Amino acid sequence: QSVTQLDSHVSVSEGTPVLLRCNYSSSYSPSLFWYVQHPNKGLQLLLKYTSAATLVKGINGFEAEFKKSETSFHLTKPSAHMSDAAEYFCVVSVRGNTGFQKLVFGTGTRLLVSP
Amino acid sequence: SQTIHQWPATLVQPVGSPLSLECTVEGTSNPNLYWYRQAAGRGLQLLFYSVGIGQISSEVPQNLSASRPQDRQFILSSKKLLLSDSGFYLCAWSVQGGPQHFGDGTRLSIL
């Protein structure tokens, strides 16, 4: 199981839509997450998908859609705010050899928001 | 509500010195606990996780060790730091079936 974040950097203007792309690879129905990290801070959970509704709504106006046919879990927001500038991580939960669930992180996408 | 505390927030240590980073969780019992390292410009790498007191699993061979002396306390240690140990260290907790919640991290610089 793994995730691939397709863009290392995304630049948008304030008030325009945000799209951060993530593809996953999993041999079973995955649990997927998006986390956000502001500079020198820990990670904050934005939203999670656990095989319920395919459109997941998170905090701060973000949402993500699970598309099994495309193996994607892209993060979107209709209108960017300056405070959205941060690093975003797409994450998949995997089951290790001991049965313990662990997280595997993508390499991150840095979102830049200009006035 | 649950909270997680990490300290110190920043640390500058000479090569060869010992290390002790501490993480405590409040407001929950018997959490799973994790230590991650984040190198500059990279994602997170899981170093250790613990499902209970005294139970530590190591994910990667390295110069570091972890201990869990109490239910909600997780300590990351080293006897002799290397330059390559520099990075941003994050502690996290979860309960069975739930997402992981992260502390604010410790930035460790080795000189």
PDB file of C-alpha atoms in Angstrom:
ATOM      1  CA  GLN A   1       0.000   0.000   0.000  1.00  0.00           C
ATOM      2  CA  SER A   2       1.263   3.452  -0.886  1.00  0.00           C
ATOM      3  CA  VAL A   3       0.197   6.936  -1.895  1.00  0.00           C
ATOM      4  CA  THR A   4       1.602   9.236  -4.573  1.00  0.00           C
ATOM      5  CA  GLN A   5       1.131  12.969  -4.393  1.00  0.00           C
ATOM      6  CA  LEU A   6       1.373  14.172  -7.936  1.00  0.00           C
ATOM      7  CA  ASP A   7       2.498  17.740  -7.282  1.00  0.00           C
ATOM      8  CA  SER A   8       5.270  18.857  -4.940  1.00  0.00           C
ATOM      9  CA  HIS A   9       4.068  22.484  -5.148  1.00  0.00           C
ATOM     10  CA  VAL A  10       0.733  24.062  -6.043  1.00  0.00           C
ATOM     11  CA  SER A  11       0.274  27.830  -6.372  1.00  0.00           C
ATOM     12  CA  VAL A  12      -3.130  29.517  -6.320  1.00  0.00           C
ATOM     13  CA  SER A  13      -4.510  32.989  -5.835  1.00  0.00           C
ATOM     14  CA  GLU A  14      -6.657  33.812  -2.842  1.00  0.00           C
ATOM     15  CA  GLY A  15     -10.321  33.127  -3.626  1.00  0.00           C
ATOM     16  CA  THR A  16      -9.611  30.568  -6.387  1.00  0.00           C
ATOM     17  CA  PRO A  17     -10.204  26.804  -6.129  1.00  0.00           C
ATOM     18  CA  VAL A  18      -7.644  24.419  -4.687  1.00  0.00           C
ATOM     19  CA  LEU A  19      -6.903  20.932  -6.065  1.00  0.00           C
ATOM     20  CA  LEU A  20      -4.251  18.729  -4.471  1.00  0.00           C
ATOM     21  CA  ARG A  21      -3.894  15.368  -6.188  1.00  0.00           C
ATOM     22  CA  CYS A  22      -3.283  11.996  -4.600  1.00  0.00           C
ATOM     23  CA  ASN A  23      -3.324   8.489  -6.052  1.00  0.00           C
ATOM     24  CA  TYR A  24      -3.254   5.420  -3.858  1.00  0.00           C
ATOM     25  CA  SER A  25      -2.254   1.825  -4.269  1.00  0.00           C
ATOM     26  CA  SER A  26      -3.911  -0.767  -2.075  1.00  0.00           C
ATOM     27  CA  SER A  27      -4.800  -4.435  -2.341  1.00  0.00           C
ATOM     28  CA  TYR A  28      -7.905  -3.953  -0.224  1.00  0.00           C
ATOM     29  CA  SER A  29     -10.340  -1.178   0.598  1.00  0.00           C
ATOM     30  CA  PRO A  30      -8.079   1.455   2.105  1.00  0.00           C
ATOM     31  CA  SER A  31      -8.468   3.999   4.859  1.00  0.00           C
ATOM     32  CA  LEU A  32      -7.228   7.319   3.523  1.00  0.00           C
ATOM     33  CA  PHE A  33      -6.480  10.608   5.225  1.00  0.00           C
ATOM     34  CA  TRP A  34      -5.386  14.143   4.463  1.00  0.00           C
ATOM     35  CA  TYR A  35      -3.259  15.975   7.009  1.00  0.00           C
ATOM     36  CA  VAL A  36      -2.057  19.588   6.968  1.00  0.00           C
ATOM     37  CA  GLN A  37       1.182  20.885   8.464  1.00  0.00           C
ATOM     38  CA  HIS A  38       1.921  24.545   9.045  1.00  0.00           C
ATOM     39  CA  PRO A  39       5.592  25.576   9.406  1.00  0.00           C
ATOM     40  CA  ASN A  40       7.291  24.108  12.469  1.00  0.00           C
ATOM     41  CA  LYS A  41       4.058  22.560  13.650  1.00  0.00           C
ATOM     42  CA  GLY A  42       2.676  19.068  13.979  1.00  0.00           C
ATOM     43  CA  LEU A  43       0.176  17.542  11.597  1.00  0.00           C
ATOM     44  CA  GLN A  44      -3.533  18.264  11.837  1.00  0.00           C
ATOM     45  CA  LEU A  45      -6.131  15.863  10.504  1.00  0.00           C
ATOM     46  CA  LEU A  46      -8.222  17.480   7.752  1.00  0.00           C
ATOM     47  CA  LEU A  47     -10.441  14.529   6.856  1.00  0.00           C
ATOM     48  CA  LYS A  48     -10.576  10.745   6.618  1.00  0.00           C
ATOM     49  CA  TYR A  49     -12.166   8.155   4.350  1.00  0.00           C
ATOM     50  CA  THR A  50     -13.071   4.780   5.852  1.00  0.00           C
ATOM     51  CA  SER A  51     -15.359   3.165   3.246  1.00  0.00           C
ATOM     52  CA  ALA A  52     -18.509   5.084   4.112  1.00  0.00           C
ATOM     53  CA  ALA A  53     -19.531   7.994   1.855  1.00  0.00           C
ATOM     54  CA  THR A  54     -17.144   8.526  -1.053  1.00  0.00           C
ATOM     55  CA  LEU A  55     -17.309  12.323  -0.697  1.00  0.00           C
ATOM     56  CA  VAL A  56     -15.722  13.256   2.585  1.00  0.00           C
ATOM     57  CA  LYS A  57     -16.061  16.680   4.129  1.00  0.00           C
ATOM     58  CA  GLY A  58     -13.345  17.947   6.422  1.00  0.00           C
ATOM     59  CA  ILE A  59     -12.431  20.989   8.417  1.00  0.00           C
ATOM     60  CA  ASN A  60     -11.817  24.500   7.037  1.00  0.00           C
ATOM     61  CA  GLY A  61     -13.971  23.907   3.939  1.00  0.00           C
ATOM     62  CA  PHE A  62     -11.848  21.090   2.497  1.00  0.00           C
ATOM     63  CA  GLU A  63     -13.296  17.928   1.017  1.00  0.00           C
ATOM     64  CA  ALA A  64     -12.007  14.878  -0.826  1.00  0.00           C
ATOM     65  CA  GLU A  65     -13.603  12.329  -3.099  1.00  0.00           C
ATOM     66  CA  PHE A  66     -12.658   8.668  -3.079  1.00  0.00           C
ATOM     67  CA  LYS A  67     -12.710   7.295  -6.639  1.00  0.00           C
ATOM     68  CA  LYS A  68     -11.986   3.597  -6.735  1.00  0.00           C
ATOM     69  CA  SER A  69     -12.001   3.414 -10.546  1.00  0.00           C
ATOM     70  CA  GLU A  70      -9.242   6.032 -10.686  1.00  0.00           C
ATOM     71  CA  THR A  71      -7.526   5.025  -7.409  1.00  0.00           C
ATOM     72  CA  SER A  72      -7.579   8.682  -6.465  1.00  0.00           C
ATOM     73  CA  PHE A  73      -8.323  10.714  -3.350  1.00  0.00           C
ATOM     74  CA  HIS A  74      -7.899  14.328  -4.422  1.00  0.00           C
ATOM     75  CA  LEU A  75      -8.314  17.179  -1.934  1.00  0.00           C
ATOM     76  CA  THR A  76     -10.319  20.233  -2.968  1.00  0.00           C
ATOM     77  CA  LYS A  77     -11.521  23.540  -1.614  1.00  0.00           C
ATOM     78  CA  PRO A  78     -13.759  25.961  -3.522  1.00  0.00           C
ATOM     79  CA  SER A  79     -11.984  29.138  -2.457  1.00  0.00           C
ATOM     80  CA  ALA A  80      -8.452  29.412  -1.089  1.00  0.00           C
ATOM     81  CA  HIS A  81      -7.622  31.553   1.906  1.00  0.00           C
ATOM     82  CA  MET A  82      -4.222  32.920   2.798  1.00  0.00           C
ATOM     83  CA  SER A  83      -4.241  30.785   5.942  1.00  0.00           C
ATOM     84  CA  ASP A  84      -4.436  27.631   3.794  1.00  0.00           C
ATOM     85  CA  ALA A  85      -0.792  28.034   2.802  1.00  0.00           C
ATOM     86  CA  ALA A  86       0.887  24.944   4.285  1.00  0.00           C
ATOM     87  CA  GLU A  87       2.164  21.445   3.493  1.00  0.00           C
ATOM     88  CA  TYR A  88      -0.495  18.805   2.818  1.00  0.00           C
ATOM     89  CA  PHE A  89       0.018  15.070   3.193  1.00  0.00           C
ATOM     90  CA  CYS A  90      -2.047  12.276   1.694  1.00  0.00           C
ATOM     91  CA  VAL A  91      -1.877   9.194   3.903  1.00  0.00           C
ATOM     92  CA  VAL A  92      -2.977   5.562   3.669  1.00  0.00           C
ATOM     93  CA  SER A  93      -3.434   3.192   6.583  1.00  0.00           C
ATOM     94  CA  VAL A  94      -1.761  -0.192   6.109  1.00  0.00           C
ATOM     95  CA  ARG A  95      -1.774  -3.371   8.136  1.00  0.00           C
ATOM     96  CA  GLY A  96       1.709  -4.560   9.138  1.00  0.00           C
ATOM     97  CA  ASN A  97       2.876  -8.121   9.695  1.00  0.00           C
ATOM     98  CA  THR A  98       1.667  -8.053  13.281  1.00  0.00           C
ATOM     99  CA  GLY A  99      -1.796  -6.848  12.267  1.00  0.00           C
ATOM    100  CA  PHE A 100      -1.107  -3.379  13.575  1.00  0.00           C
ATOM    101  CA  GLN A 101      -2.431  -0.503  11.488  1.00  0.00           C
ATOM    102  CA  LYS A 102       0.259   1.963  10.462  1.00  0.00           C
ATOM    103  CA  LEU A 103       0.220   5.109   8.357  1.00  0.00           C
ATOM    104  CA  VAL A 104       2.161   5.530   5.146  1.00  0.00           C
ATOM    105  CA  PHE A 105       2.662   9.170   4.146  1.00  0.00           C
ATOM    106  CA  GLY A 106       2.989  10.740   0.749  1.00  0.00           C
ATOM    107  CA  THR A 107       5.886  13.104   0.155  1.00  0.00           C
ATOM    108  CA  GLY A 108       3.676  16.152   0.605  1.00  0.00           C
ATOM    109  CA  THR A 109       2.371  19.044  -1.499  1.00  0.00           C
ATOM    110  CA  ARG A 110       3.248  22.569  -0.567  1.00  0.00           C
ATOM    111  CA  LEU A 111       0.322  24.924  -1.184  1.00  0.00           C
ATOM    112  CA  LEU A 112       1.249  28.541  -1.880  1.00  0.00           C
ATOM    113  CA  VAL A 113      -1.513  31.166  -1.773  1.00  0.00           C
ATOM    114  CA  SER A 114      -0.900  34.613  -3.230  1.00  0.00           C
ATOM    115  CA  PRO A 115      -2.996  37.715  -2.541  1.00  0.00           C
TER     116      PRO A 115
ATOM    117  CA  SER B   1     -10.705  16.402  25.440  1.00  0.00           C
ATOM    118  CA  GLN B   2      -7.442  14.729  24.523  1.00  0.00           C
ATOM    119  CA  THR B   3      -4.187  16.645  24.286  1.00  0.00           C
ATOM    120  CA  ILE B   4      -0.633  15.697  23.425  1.00  0.00           C
ATOM    121  CA  HIS B   5       2.472  17.479  24.646  1.00  0.00           C
ATOM    122  CA  GLN B   6       5.997  17.265  23.322  1.00  0.00           C
ATOM    123  CA  TRP B   7       9.077  18.904  24.702  1.00  0.00           C
ATOM    124  CA  PRO B   8      11.348  20.564  24.138  1.00  0.00           C
ATOM    125  CA  ALA B   9      10.158  22.425  21.047  1.00  0.00           C
ATOM    126  CA  THR B  10      13.703  22.950  19.809  1.00  0.00           C
ATOM    127  CA  LEU B  11      16.995  21.385  20.796  1.00  0.00           C
ATOM    128  CA  VAL B  12      20.575  21.902  19.694  1.00  0.00           C
ATOM    129  CA  GLN B  13      22.967  19.132  20.677  1.00  0.00           C
ATOM    130  CA  PRO B  14      26.608  18.312  19.890  1.00  0.00           C
ATOM    131  CA  VAL B  15      27.533  15.122  18.080  1.00  0.00           C
ATOM    132  CA  GLY B  16      28.040  12.270  20.541  1.00  0.00           C
ATOM    133  CA  SER B  17      25.799  13.693  23.244  1.00  0.00           C
ATOM    134  CA  PRO B  18      22.762  11.832  24.639  1.00  0.00           C
ATOM    135  CA  LEU B  19      19.160  12.592  23.771  1.00  0.00           C
ATOM    136  CA  SER B  20      15.845  12.385  25.565  1.00  0.00           C
ATOM    137  CA  LEU B  21      12.620  13.649  24.005  1.00  0.00           C
ATOM    138  CA  GLU B  22       9.403  13.287  25.918  1.00  0.00           C
ATOM    139  CA  CYS B  23       5.790  12.973  24.841  1.00  0.00           C
ATOM    140  CA  THR B  24       2.730  12.757  27.060  1.00  0.00           C
ATOM    141  CA  VAL B  25      -0.931  12.320  26.240  1.00  0.00           C
ATOM    142  CA  GLU B  26      -3.836  13.450  28.377  1.00  0.00           C
ATOM    143  CA  GLY B  27      -7.522  12.635  28.283  1.00  0.00           C
ATOM    144  CA  THR B  28      -7.357   9.066  27.012  1.00  0.00           C
ATOM    145  CA  SER B  29      -6.337   5.648  28.297  1.00  0.00           C
ATOM    146  CA  ASN B  30      -4.220   2.933  26.707  1.00  0.00           C
ATOM    147  CA  PRO B  31      -3.484   4.864  23.518  1.00  0.00           C
ATOM    148  CA  ASN B  32      -1.253   3.627  20.742  1.00  0.00           C
ATOM    149  CA  LEU B  33       1.797   5.888  20.649  1.00  0.00           C
ATOM    150  CA  TYR B  34       4.163   6.693  17.796  1.00  0.00           C
ATOM    151  CA  TRP B  35       7.448   8.466  17.093  1.00  0.00           C
ATOM    152  CA  TYR B  36       8.069   9.838  13.613  1.00  0.00           C
ATOM    153  CA  ARG B  37      10.982  11.695  12.050  1.00  0.00           C
ATOM    154  CA  GLN B  38      10.563  14.223   9.280  1.00  0.00           C
ATOM    155  CA  ALA B  39      13.696  15.137   7.369  1.00  0.00           C
ATOM    156  CA  ALA B  40      13.789  18.477   5.564  1.00  0.00           C
ATOM    157  CA  GLY B  41      11.518  18.467   2.505  1.00  0.00           C
ATOM    158  CA  ARG B  42      10.337  14.922   3.060  1.00  0.00           C
ATOM    159  CA  GLY B  43       7.347  13.053   4.404  1.00  0.00           C
ATOM    160  CA  LEU B  44       7.186  11.326   7.729  1.00  0.00           C
ATOM    161  CA  GLN B  45       9.043   8.157   8.587  1.00  0.00           C
ATOM    162  CA  LEU B  46       7.683   5.969  11.383  1.00  0.00           C
ATOM    163  CA  LEU B  47      10.435   5.177  13.880  1.00  0.00           C
ATOM    164  CA  PHE B  48       8.666   3.401  16.750  1.00  0.00           C
ATOM    165  CA  TYR B  49       5.196   2.526  17.889  1.00  0.00           C
ATOM    166  CA  SER B  50       3.799   1.169  21.127  1.00  0.00           C
ATOM    167  CA  VAL B  51       0.506  -0.542  21.924  1.00  0.00           C
ATOM    168  CA  GLY B  52       1.063  -0.649  25.689  1.00  0.00           C
ATOM    169  CA  ILE B  53       3.427  -0.062  28.597  1.00  0.00           C
ATOM    170  CA  GLY B  54       6.825  -1.572  27.903  1.00  0.00           C
ATOM    171  CA  GLN B  55       5.794  -2.710  24.398  1.00  0.00           C
ATOM    172  CA  ILE B  56       7.923  -1.056  21.728  1.00  0.00           C
ATOM    173  CA  SER B  57       8.164  -1.936  18.046  1.00  0.00           C
ATOM    174  CA  SER B  58      10.956  -0.513  15.926  1.00  0.00           C
ATOM    175  CA  GLU B  59      10.368   0.194  12.268  1.00  0.00           C
ATOM    176  CA  VAL B  60      13.873   1.037  11.090  1.00  0.00           C
ATOM    177  CA  PRO B  61      17.353   0.191  12.388  1.00  0.00           C
ATOM    178  CA  GLN B  62      18.959   3.292  13.775  1.00  0.00           C
ATOM    179  CA  ASN B  63      20.782   5.061  16.520  1.00  0.00           C
ATOM    180  CA  LEU B  64      17.625   5.743  18.521  1.00  0.00           C
ATOM    181  CA  SER B  65      15.522   3.845  21.049  1.00  0.00           C
ATOM    182  CA  ALA B  66      12.105   4.355  22.597  1.00  0.00           C
ATOM    183  CA  SER B  67      10.534   3.543  25.922  1.00  0.00           C
ATOM    184  CA  ARG B  68       7.059   3.686  27.420  1.00  0.00           C
ATOM    185  CA  PRO B  69       7.394   3.744  31.200  1.00  0.00           C
ATOM    186  CA  GLN B  70       3.794   4.818  31.781  1.00  0.00           C
ATOM    187  CA  ASP B  71       0.536   4.401  29.854  1.00  0.00           C
ATOM    188  CA  ARG B  72       0.555   7.917  28.421  1.00  0.00           C
ATOM    189  CA  GLN B  73       4.276   8.653  28.302  1.00  0.00           C
ATOM    190  CA  PHE B  74       6.544   7.914  25.356  1.00  0.00           C
ATOM    191  CA  ILE B  75      10.259   8.741  25.364  1.00  0.00           C
ATOM    192  CA  LEU B  76      12.706   8.835  22.459  1.00  0.00           C
ATOM    193  CA  SER B  77      16.358   8.419  23.405  1.00  0.00           C
ATOM    194  CA  SER B  78      19.864   8.085  22.101  1.00  0.00           C
ATOM    195  CA  LYS B  79      23.143   7.381  23.895  1.00  0.00           C
ATOM    196  CA  LYS B  80      25.265   9.135  21.270  1.00  0.00           C
ATOM    197  CA  LEU B  81      23.786  11.427  18.648  1.00  0.00           C
ATOM    198  CA  LEU B  82      24.948  11.409  15.037  1.00  0.00           C
ATOM    199  CA  LEU B  83      24.754  14.251  12.533  1.00  0.00           C
ATOM    200  CA  SER B  84      22.189  12.217  10.626  1.00  0.00           C
ATOM    201  CA  ASP B  85      19.837  12.309  13.628  1.00  0.00           C
ATOM    202  CA  SER B  86      18.966  15.921  12.854  1.00  0.00           C
ATOM    203  CA  GLY B  87      15.332  16.465  11.944  1.00  0.00           C
ATOM    204  CA  PHE B  88      11.852  17.210  13.140  1.00  0.00           C
ATOM    205  CA  TYR B  89      10.520  14.583  15.547  1.00  0.00           C
ATOM    206  CA  LEU B  90       6.816  14.110  15.967  1.00  0.00           C
ATOM    207  CA  CYS B  91       4.898  12.114  18.534  1.00  0.00           C
ATOM    208  CA  ALA B  92       1.374  10.896  17.829  1.00  0.00           C
ATOM    209  CA  TRP B  93      -1.385   8.944  19.529  1.00  0.00           C
ATOM    210  CA  SER B  94      -4.422   7.004  18.434  1.00  0.00           C
ATOM    211  CA  VAL B  95      -7.054   4.712  19.831  1.00  0.00           C
ATOM    212  CA  GLN B  96      -8.148   1.494  18.184  1.00  0.00           C
ATOM    213  CA  GLY B  97      -9.673   2.210  14.786  1.00  0.00           C
ATOM    214  CA  GLY B  98      -9.205   5.963  15.053  1.00  0.00           C
ATOM    215  CA  PRO B  99      -6.915   8.399  13.255  1.00  0.00           C
ATOM    216  CA  GLN B 100      -3.555   9.512  14.609  1.00  0.00           C
ATOM    217  CA  HIS B 101      -3.228  12.875  16.343  1.00  0.00           C
ATOM    218  CA  PHE B 102       0.103  14.652  16.387  1.00  0.00           C
ATOM    219  CA  GLY B 103       2.018  16.836  18.793  1.00  0.00           C
ATOM    220  CA  ASP B 104       3.732  20.051  17.732  1.00  0.00           C
ATOM    221  CA  GLY B 105       7.096  18.346  17.297  1.00  0.00           C
ATOM    222  CA  THR B 106      10.692  18.868  18.393  1.00  0.00           C
ATOM    223  CA  ARG B 107      13.224  20.325  15.987  1.00  0.00           C
ATOM    224  CA  LEU B 108      16.570  18.683  16.702  1.00  0.00           C
ATOM    225  CA  SER B 109      19.770  20.162  15.327  1.00  0.00           C
ATOM    226  CA  ILE B 110      23.053  18.322  15.728  1.00  0.00           C
ATOM    227  CA  LEU B 111      26.269  20.346  15.588  1.00  0.00           C
TER     228      LEU B 111
END
